[in-house]
Amino acid sequence: MLYLIGLGLSDVSDITVRGLDTVRKCKRVYLEAYTSILMAADQESLEKYYGREVILADRELVEGGSDDILAGAQTDDIAFLVVGDPLGATTHTDLILRARELNIPYNIIHNASVMNAVGACGLQLYNFGQTVSLVFFTDSWKPESFYDKVLENRQLGLHTLLLLDIKVKEQSIENMARGRLIYEPPRYMSIATAAQQMLEIEESRKEGAYGPETPCIGVSRLGAPTQAFRADTLEQLAEYDAGEPLHSLIILGNRVHDLETDFIAAFAPDQERLRKAIKDDAQNFKKPEPPIVNMYDD
Ligand SMILES: C[S@@+](CC[C@H](N)C(=O)[O-])C[C@H]1O[C@@H](n2cnc3c(N)ncnc32)[C@H](O)[C@@H]1O
């Protein structure tokens, strides 16, 4: 059996009881180590807690060597550990599809994910639209596909959760060109970098999906004892030092419920500025016209 087990968000002990019992009986235990990090744990502390060897699974192994992970899983139990929920924002459906092809049964043991724990900021999960990812810009590569999704969400008055890039085990262009297997230190995008990149793209697109005054929430270290939220305008968050990773960013929709406003006001360094930004933003909300259906067209 292949078990996909969620580890939750922060501590070794965030694993569920069922998850832990399963890890302890599995023949091999892999830790998916490139889409998120368990903020207060590492391979060594996990091994100690489980009393089992933990094999780090990088992108290369998961995407190119899934048959190695699945080897023997027709008869043995194999655990594949994922930070957060195994299917929350990181979908390991490829691994499941390969297991199905090989007639390997699988079982998913869920846990908290950034996708639901973000509700702790006080915004209603019902009022979120499409989640988007933001990648690190380079001088020559500034992918902006996130912009259209934020625009669509904002046209519906919905909040947008932006998940921020993580770079682990990346090679510099020079090392790659020379075929040297030297990896750069891990990098985690900060709330400030995310806000700056967003402002840069609005500056070039000028379609008004959002602007410097748009109210946002910076989310840091969800689920950890140092969890923090910062409610302010996008422009202010571009200067905000949120500390240690992990970070996410929320662009508010432009029809924030009064209860949401009251809840998030506690996270604002300047409540008046936040309330004004929310009020001004609400003026921009125009209910989209229903599509015109011509009954006489075929
Ligand atoms: C690709 S998602 C992985 C989601 C994970 N499987 C889950 O269910 O939570 C990783 C991104 O989500 C965000 N994220 C994950 N955990 C977080 C946390 N505890 N606090 C803030 N942001 C977090 C960060 O932007 C991070 O780069």
mmCIF file of N, CA, C and O in Angstrom, residues 157-211:
data_model
loop_
_atom_site.group_PDB
_atom_site.id
_atom_site.type_symbol
_atom_site.label_atom_id
_atom_site.label_comp_id
_atom_site.label_asym_id
_atom_site.label_seq_id
_atom_site.Cartn_x
_atom_site.Cartn_y
_atom_site.Cartn_z
ATOM 1 N N GLY A 157 -15.391 39.983 -6.697
ATOM 2 C CA GLY A 157 -15.352 40.444 -5.299
ATOM 3 C C GLY A 157 -14.719 39.430 -4.360
ATOM 4 O O GLY A 157 -14.925 39.494 -3.144
ATOM 5 N N LEU A 158 -13.952 38.483 -4.906
ATOM 6 C CA LEU A 158 -13.410 37.399 -4.071
ATOM 7 C C LEU A 158 -11.957 37.645 -3.660
ATOM 8 O O LEU A 158 -11.195 38.281 -4.397
ATOM 9 N N HIS A 159 -11.583 37.123 -2.485
ATOM 10 C CA HIS A 159 -10.194 37.224 -2.021
ATOM 11 C C HIS A 159 -9.307 36.268 -2.830
ATOM 12 O O HIS A 159 -9.777 35.223 -3.293
ATOM 13 N N THR A 160 -8.000 36.618 -2.921
ATOM 14 C CA THR A 160 -7.043 35.729 -3.603
ATOM 15 C C THR A 160 -5.932 35.346 -2.635
ATOM 16 O O THR A 160 -5.279 36.225 -2.061
ATOM 17 N N LEU A 161 -5.716 34.050 -2.474
ATOM 18 C CA LEU A 161 -4.571 33.566 -1.706
ATOM 19 C C LEU A 161 -3.415 33.357 -2.676
ATOM 20 O O LEU A 161 -3.547 32.618 -3.657
ATOM 21 N N LEU A 162 -2.304 34.036 -2.400
ATOM 22 C CA LEU A 162 -1.106 33.864 -3.243
ATOM 23 C C LEU A 162 -0.091 33.047 -2.478
ATOM 24 O O LEU A 162 0.351 33.437 -1.388
ATOM 25 N N LEU A 163 0.281 31.898 -3.036
ATOM 26 C CA LEU A 163 1.327 31.061 -2.443
ATOM 27 C C LEU A 163 2.645 31.468 -3.082
ATOM 28 O O LEU A 163 2.708 31.721 -4.294
ATOM 29 N N LEU A 164 3.673 31.568 -2.277
ATOM 30 C CA LEU A 164 4.912 32.200 -2.729
ATOM 31 C C LEU A 164 5.996 31.169 -2.984
ATOM 32 O O LEU A 164 6.094 30.154 -2.295
ATOM 33 N N ASP A 165 6.835 31.503 -3.966
ATOM 34 C CA ASP A 165 7.840 30.564 -4.485
ATOM 35 C C ASP A 165 8.815 30.089 -3.404
ATOM 36 O O ASP A 165 9.196 30.844 -2.504
ATOM 37 N N ILE A 166 9.190 28.832 -3.546
ATOM 38 C CA ILE A 166 10.236 28.245 -2.710
ATOM 39 C C ILE A 166 11.268 27.681 -3.679
ATOM 40 O O ILE A 166 10.899 26.988 -4.627
ATOM 41 N N LYS A 167 12.525 27.983 -3.448
ATOM 42 C CA LYS A 167 13.559 27.395 -4.315
ATOM 43 C C LYS A 167 14.484 26.566 -3.438
ATOM 44 O O LYS A 167 15.192 27.111 -2.598
ATOM 45 N N VAL A 168 14.407 25.251 -3.610
ATOM 46 C CA VAL A 168 15.355 24.391 -2.892
ATOM 47 C C VAL A 168 16.092 23.534 -3.902
ATOM 48 O O VAL A 168 15.541 23.171 -4.937
ATOM 49 N N LYS A 169 17.331 23.266 -3.614
ATOM 50 C CA LYS A 169 18.162 22.433 -4.481
ATOM 51 C C LYS A 169 18.183 22.960 -5.917
ATOM 52 O O LYS A 169 18.030 22.210 -6.877
ATOM 53 N N GLU A 170 18.322 24.296 -6.047
ATOM 54 C CA GLU A 170 18.398 24.898 -7.379
ATOM 55 C C GLU A 170 19.863 25.142 -7.715
ATOM 56 O O GLU A 170 20.650 25.514 -6.836
ATOM 57 N N GLN A 171 20.209 24.984 -9.003
ATOM 58 C CA GLN A 171 21.580 25.281 -9.431
ATOM 59 C C GLN A 171 21.620 26.675 -10.038
ATOM 60 O O GLN A 171 20.631 27.123 -10.639
ATOM 61 N N SER A 172 22.763 27.364 -9.901
ATOM 62 C CA SER A 172 22.908 28.637 -10.602
ATOM 63 C C SER A 172 23.052 28.306 -12.084
ATOM 64 O O SER A 172 23.425 27.180 -12.442
ATOM 65 N N ILE A 173 22.763 29.305 -12.952
ATOM 66 C CA ILE A 173 22.849 29.052 -14.399
ATOM 67 C C ILE A 173 24.278 28.632 -14.747
ATOM 68 O O ILE A 173 24.496 27.726 -15.549
ATOM 69 N N GLU A 174 25.245 29.279 -14.083
ATOM 70 C CA GLU A 174 26.651 28.969 -14.376
ATOM 71 C C GLU A 174 26.980 27.508 -14.014
ATOM 72 O O GLU A 174 27.533 26.763 -14.815
ATOM 73 N N ASN A 175 26.570 27.101 -12.809
ATOM 74 C CA ASN A 175 26.860 25.728 -12.388
ATOM 75 C C ASN A 175 26.146 24.711 -13.271
ATOM 76 O O ASN A 175 26.683 23.643 -13.572
ATOM 77 N N MET A 176 24.920 25.091 -13.690
ATOM 78 C CA MET A 176 24.164 24.180 -14.555
ATOM 79 C C MET A 176 24.895 24.035 -15.901
ATOM 80 O O MET A 176 25.101 22.933 -16.396
ATOM 81 N N ALA A 177 25.324 25.211 -16.451
ATOM 82 C CA ALA A 177 25.996 25.198 -17.752
ATOM 83 C C ALA A 177 27.284 24.375 -17.689
ATOM 84 O O ALA A 177 27.656 23.702 -18.647
ATOM 85 N N ARG A 178 27.951 24.430 -16.565
ATOM 86 C CA ARG A 178 29.211 23.690 -16.447
ATOM 87 C C ARG A 178 29.001 22.269 -15.930
ATOM 88 O O ARG A 178 29.961 21.555 -15.645
ATOM 89 N N GLY A 179 27.725 21.913 -15.723
ATOM 90 C CA GLY A 179 27.417 20.545 -15.276
ATOM 91 C C GLY A 179 27.898 20.258 -13.866
ATOM 92 O O GLY A 179 28.180 19.105 -13.522
ATOM 93 N N ARG A 180 27.990 21.326 -13.037
ATOM 94 C CA ARG A 180 28.460 21.099 -11.659
ATOM 95 C C ARG A 180 27.254 20.935 -10.741
ATOM 96 O O ARG A 180 26.358 21.789 -10.721
ATOM 97 N N LEU A 181 27.237 19.854 -9.994
ATOM 98 C CA LEU A 181 26.100 19.593 -9.103
ATOM 99 C C LEU A 181 26.257 20.355 -7.788
ATOM 100 O O LEU A 181 26.330 19.771 -6.706
ATOM 101 N N ILE A 182 26.335 21.691 -7.918
ATOM 102 C CA ILE A 182 26.449 22.530 -6.718
ATOM 103 C C ILE A 182 25.121 23.272 -6.591
ATOM 104 O O ILE A 182 24.645 23.867 -7.566
ATOM 105 N N TYR A 183 24.515 23.203 -5.395
ATOM 106 C CA TYR A 183 23.188 23.795 -5.240
ATOM 107 C C TYR A 183 23.255 25.091 -4.442
ATOM 108 O O TYR A 183 24.051 25.232 -3.517
ATOM 109 N N GLU A 184 22.368 26.008 -4.809
ATOM 110 C CA GLU A 184 22.271 27.290 -4.105
ATOM 111 C C GLU A 184 21.569 27.064 -2.762
ATOM 112 O O GLU A 184 20.796 26.108 -2.621
ATOM 113 N N PRO A 185 21.797 27.963 -1.780
ATOM 114 C CA PRO A 185 21.057 27.819 -0.518
ATOM 115 C C PRO A 185 19.547 28.002 -0.781
ATOM 116 O O PRO A 185 19.181 28.697 -1.735
ATOM 117 N N PRO A 186 18.685 27.370 0.040
ATOM 118 C CA PRO A 186 17.243 27.506 -0.204
ATOM 119 C C PRO A 186 16.790 28.972 -0.105
ATOM 120 O O PRO A 186 17.368 29.739 0.657
ATOM 121 N N ARG A 187 15.783 29.318 -0.911
ATOM 122 C CA ARG A 187 15.229 30.678 -0.872
ATOM 123 C C ARG A 187 13.712 30.582 -0.742
ATOM 124 O O ARG A 187 13.078 29.750 -1.403
ATOM 125 N N TYR A 188 13.150 31.435 0.069
ATOM 126 C CA TYR A 188 11.700 31.451 0.282
ATOM 127 C C TYR A 188 11.225 32.867 0.004
ATOM 128 O O TYR A 188 11.750 33.809 0.601
ATOM 129 N N MET A 189 10.245 33.025 -0.871
ATOM 130 C CA MET A 189 9.798 34.384 -1.190
ATOM 131 C C MET A 189 9.119 35.031 0.006
ATOM 132 O O MET A 189 8.299 34.399 0.684
ATOM 133 N N SER A 190 9.466 36.295 0.242
ATOM 134 C CA SER A 190 8.871 37.016 1.377
ATOM 135 C C SER A 190 7.612 37.766 0.925
ATOM 136 O O SER A 190 7.407 37.987 -0.285
ATOM 137 N N ILE A 191 6.833 38.180 1.902
ATOM 138 C CA ILE A 191 5.633 38.979 1.615
ATOM 139 C C ILE A 191 6.039 40.263 0.879
ATOM 140 O O ILE A 191 5.401 40.670 -0.096
ATOM 141 N N ALA A 192 7.142 40.896 1.325
ATOM 142 C CA ALA A 192 7.566 42.162 0.705
ATOM 143 C C ALA A 192 7.923 41.952 -0.770
ATOM 144 O O ALA A 192 7.481 42.716 -1.638
ATOM 145 N N THR A 193 8.680 40.886 -1.068
ATOM 146 C CA THR A 193 9.044 40.630 -2.472
ATOM 147 C C THR A 193 7.797 40.361 -3.304
ATOM 148 O O THR A 193 7.655 40.860 -4.427
ATOM 149 N N ALA A 194 6.873 39.587 -2.731
ATOM 150 C CA ALA A 194 5.639 39.274 -3.463
ATOM 151 C C ALA A 194 4.887 40.571 -3.784
ATOM 152 O O ALA A 194 4.435 40.776 -4.922
ATOM 153 N N ALA A 195 4.760 41.448 -2.804
ATOM 154 C CA ALA A 195 4.019 42.700 -3.007
ATOM 155 C C ALA A 195 4.729 43.566 -4.049
ATOM 156 O O ALA A 195 4.084 44.162 -4.926
ATOM 157 N N GLN A 196 6.067 43.602 -3.999
ATOM 158 C CA GLN A 196 6.815 44.412 -4.981
ATOM 159 C C GLN A 196 6.609 43.871 -6.393
ATOM 160 O O GLN A 196 6.392 44.619 -7.338
ATOM 161 N N GLN A 197 6.665 42.544 -6.523
ATOM 162 C CA GLN A 197 6.495 41.951 -7.856
ATOM 163 C C GLN A 197 5.084 42.230 -8.389
ATOM 164 O O GLN A 197 4.894 42.496 -9.573
ATOM 165 N N MET A 198 4.099 42.175 -7.484
ATOM 166 C CA MET A 198 2.727 42.423 -7.925
ATOM 167 C C MET A 198 2.564 43.853 -8.408
ATOM 168 O O MET A 198 1.923 44.118 -9.423
ATOM 169 N N LEU A 199 3.178 44.786 -7.666
ATOM 170 C CA LEU A 199 3.074 46.198 -8.062
ATOM 171 C C LEU A 199 3.759 46.415 -9.414
ATOM 172 O O LEU A 199 3.260 47.155 -10.260
ATOM 173 N N GLU A 200 4.878 45.717 -9.618
ATOM 174 C CA GLU A 200 5.603 45.848 -10.888
ATOM 175 C C GLU A 200 4.719 45.394 -12.060
ATOM 176 O O GLU A 200 4.669 46.040 -13.106
ATOM 177 N N ILE A 201 3.993 44.310 -11.865
ATOM 178 C CA ILE A 201 3.162 43.795 -12.962
ATOM 179 C C ILE A 201 1.945 44.703 -13.197
ATOM 180 O O ILE A 201 1.576 44.981 -14.337
ATOM 181 N N GLU A 202 1.350 45.234 -12.135
ATOM 182 C CA GLU A 202 0.218 46.159 -12.333
ATOM 183 C C GLU A 202 0.691 47.395 -13.092
ATOM 184 O O GLU A 202 0.019 47.898 -13.997
ATOM 185 N N GLU A 203 1.882 47.824 -12.759
ATOM 186 C CA GLU A 203 2.503 48.986 -13.422
ATOM 187 C C GLU A 203 2.599 48.760 -14.930
ATOM 188 O O GLU A 203 2.360 49.661 -15.714
ATOM 189 N N SER A 204 2.938 47.503 -15.354
ATOM 190 C CA SER A 204 3.054 47.279 -16.804
ATOM 191 C C SER A 204 1.706 46.912 -17.424
ATOM 192 O O SER A 204 1.411 47.306 -18.542
ATOM 193 N N ARG A 205 0.859 46.168 -16.707
ATOM 194 C CA ARG A 205 -0.423 45.765 -17.309
ATOM 195 C C ARG A 205 -1.461 46.889 -17.292
ATOM 196 O O ARG A 205 -2.288 46.992 -18.204
ATOM 197 N N LYS A 206 -1.487 47.635 -16.223
ATOM 198 C CA LYS A 206 -2.412 48.775 -16.059
ATOM 199 C C LYS A 206 -3.886 48.411 -16.303
ATOM 200 O O LYS A 206 -4.630 49.184 -16.896
ATOM 201 N N GLU A 207 -4.284 47.206 -15.900
ATOM 202 C CA GLU A 207 -5.693 46.835 -16.090
ATOM 203 C C GLU A 207 -6.488 46.994 -14.806
ATOM 204 O O GLU A 207 -7.657 46.622 -14.737
ATOM 205 N N GLY A 208 -5.805 47.468 -13.769
ATOM 206 C CA GLY A 208 -6.505 47.797 -12.529
ATOM 207 C C GLY A 208 -7.000 46.597 -11.742
ATOM 208 O O GLY A 208 -7.996 46.693 -11.017
ATOM 209 N N ALA A 209 -6.337 45.441 -11.866
ATOM 210 C CA ALA A 209 -6.753 44.283 -11.051
ATOM 211 C C ALA A 209 -6.634 44.644 -9.571
ATOM 212 O O ALA A 209 -7.419 44.185 -8.744
ATOM 213 N N TYR A 210 -5.644 45.437 -9.271
ATOM 214 C CA TYR A 210 -5.391 45.907 -7.899
ATOM 215 C C TYR A 210 -4.434 47.080 -8.038
ATOM 216 O O TYR A 210 -3.983 47.404 -9.164
ATOM 217 N N GLY A 211 -4.112 47.713 -6.931
ATOM 218 C CA GLY A 211 -3.184 48.852 -6.996
ATOM 219 C C GLY A 211 -2.463 49.016 -5.678
ATOM 220 O O GLY A 211 -2.667 48.216 -4.749
#
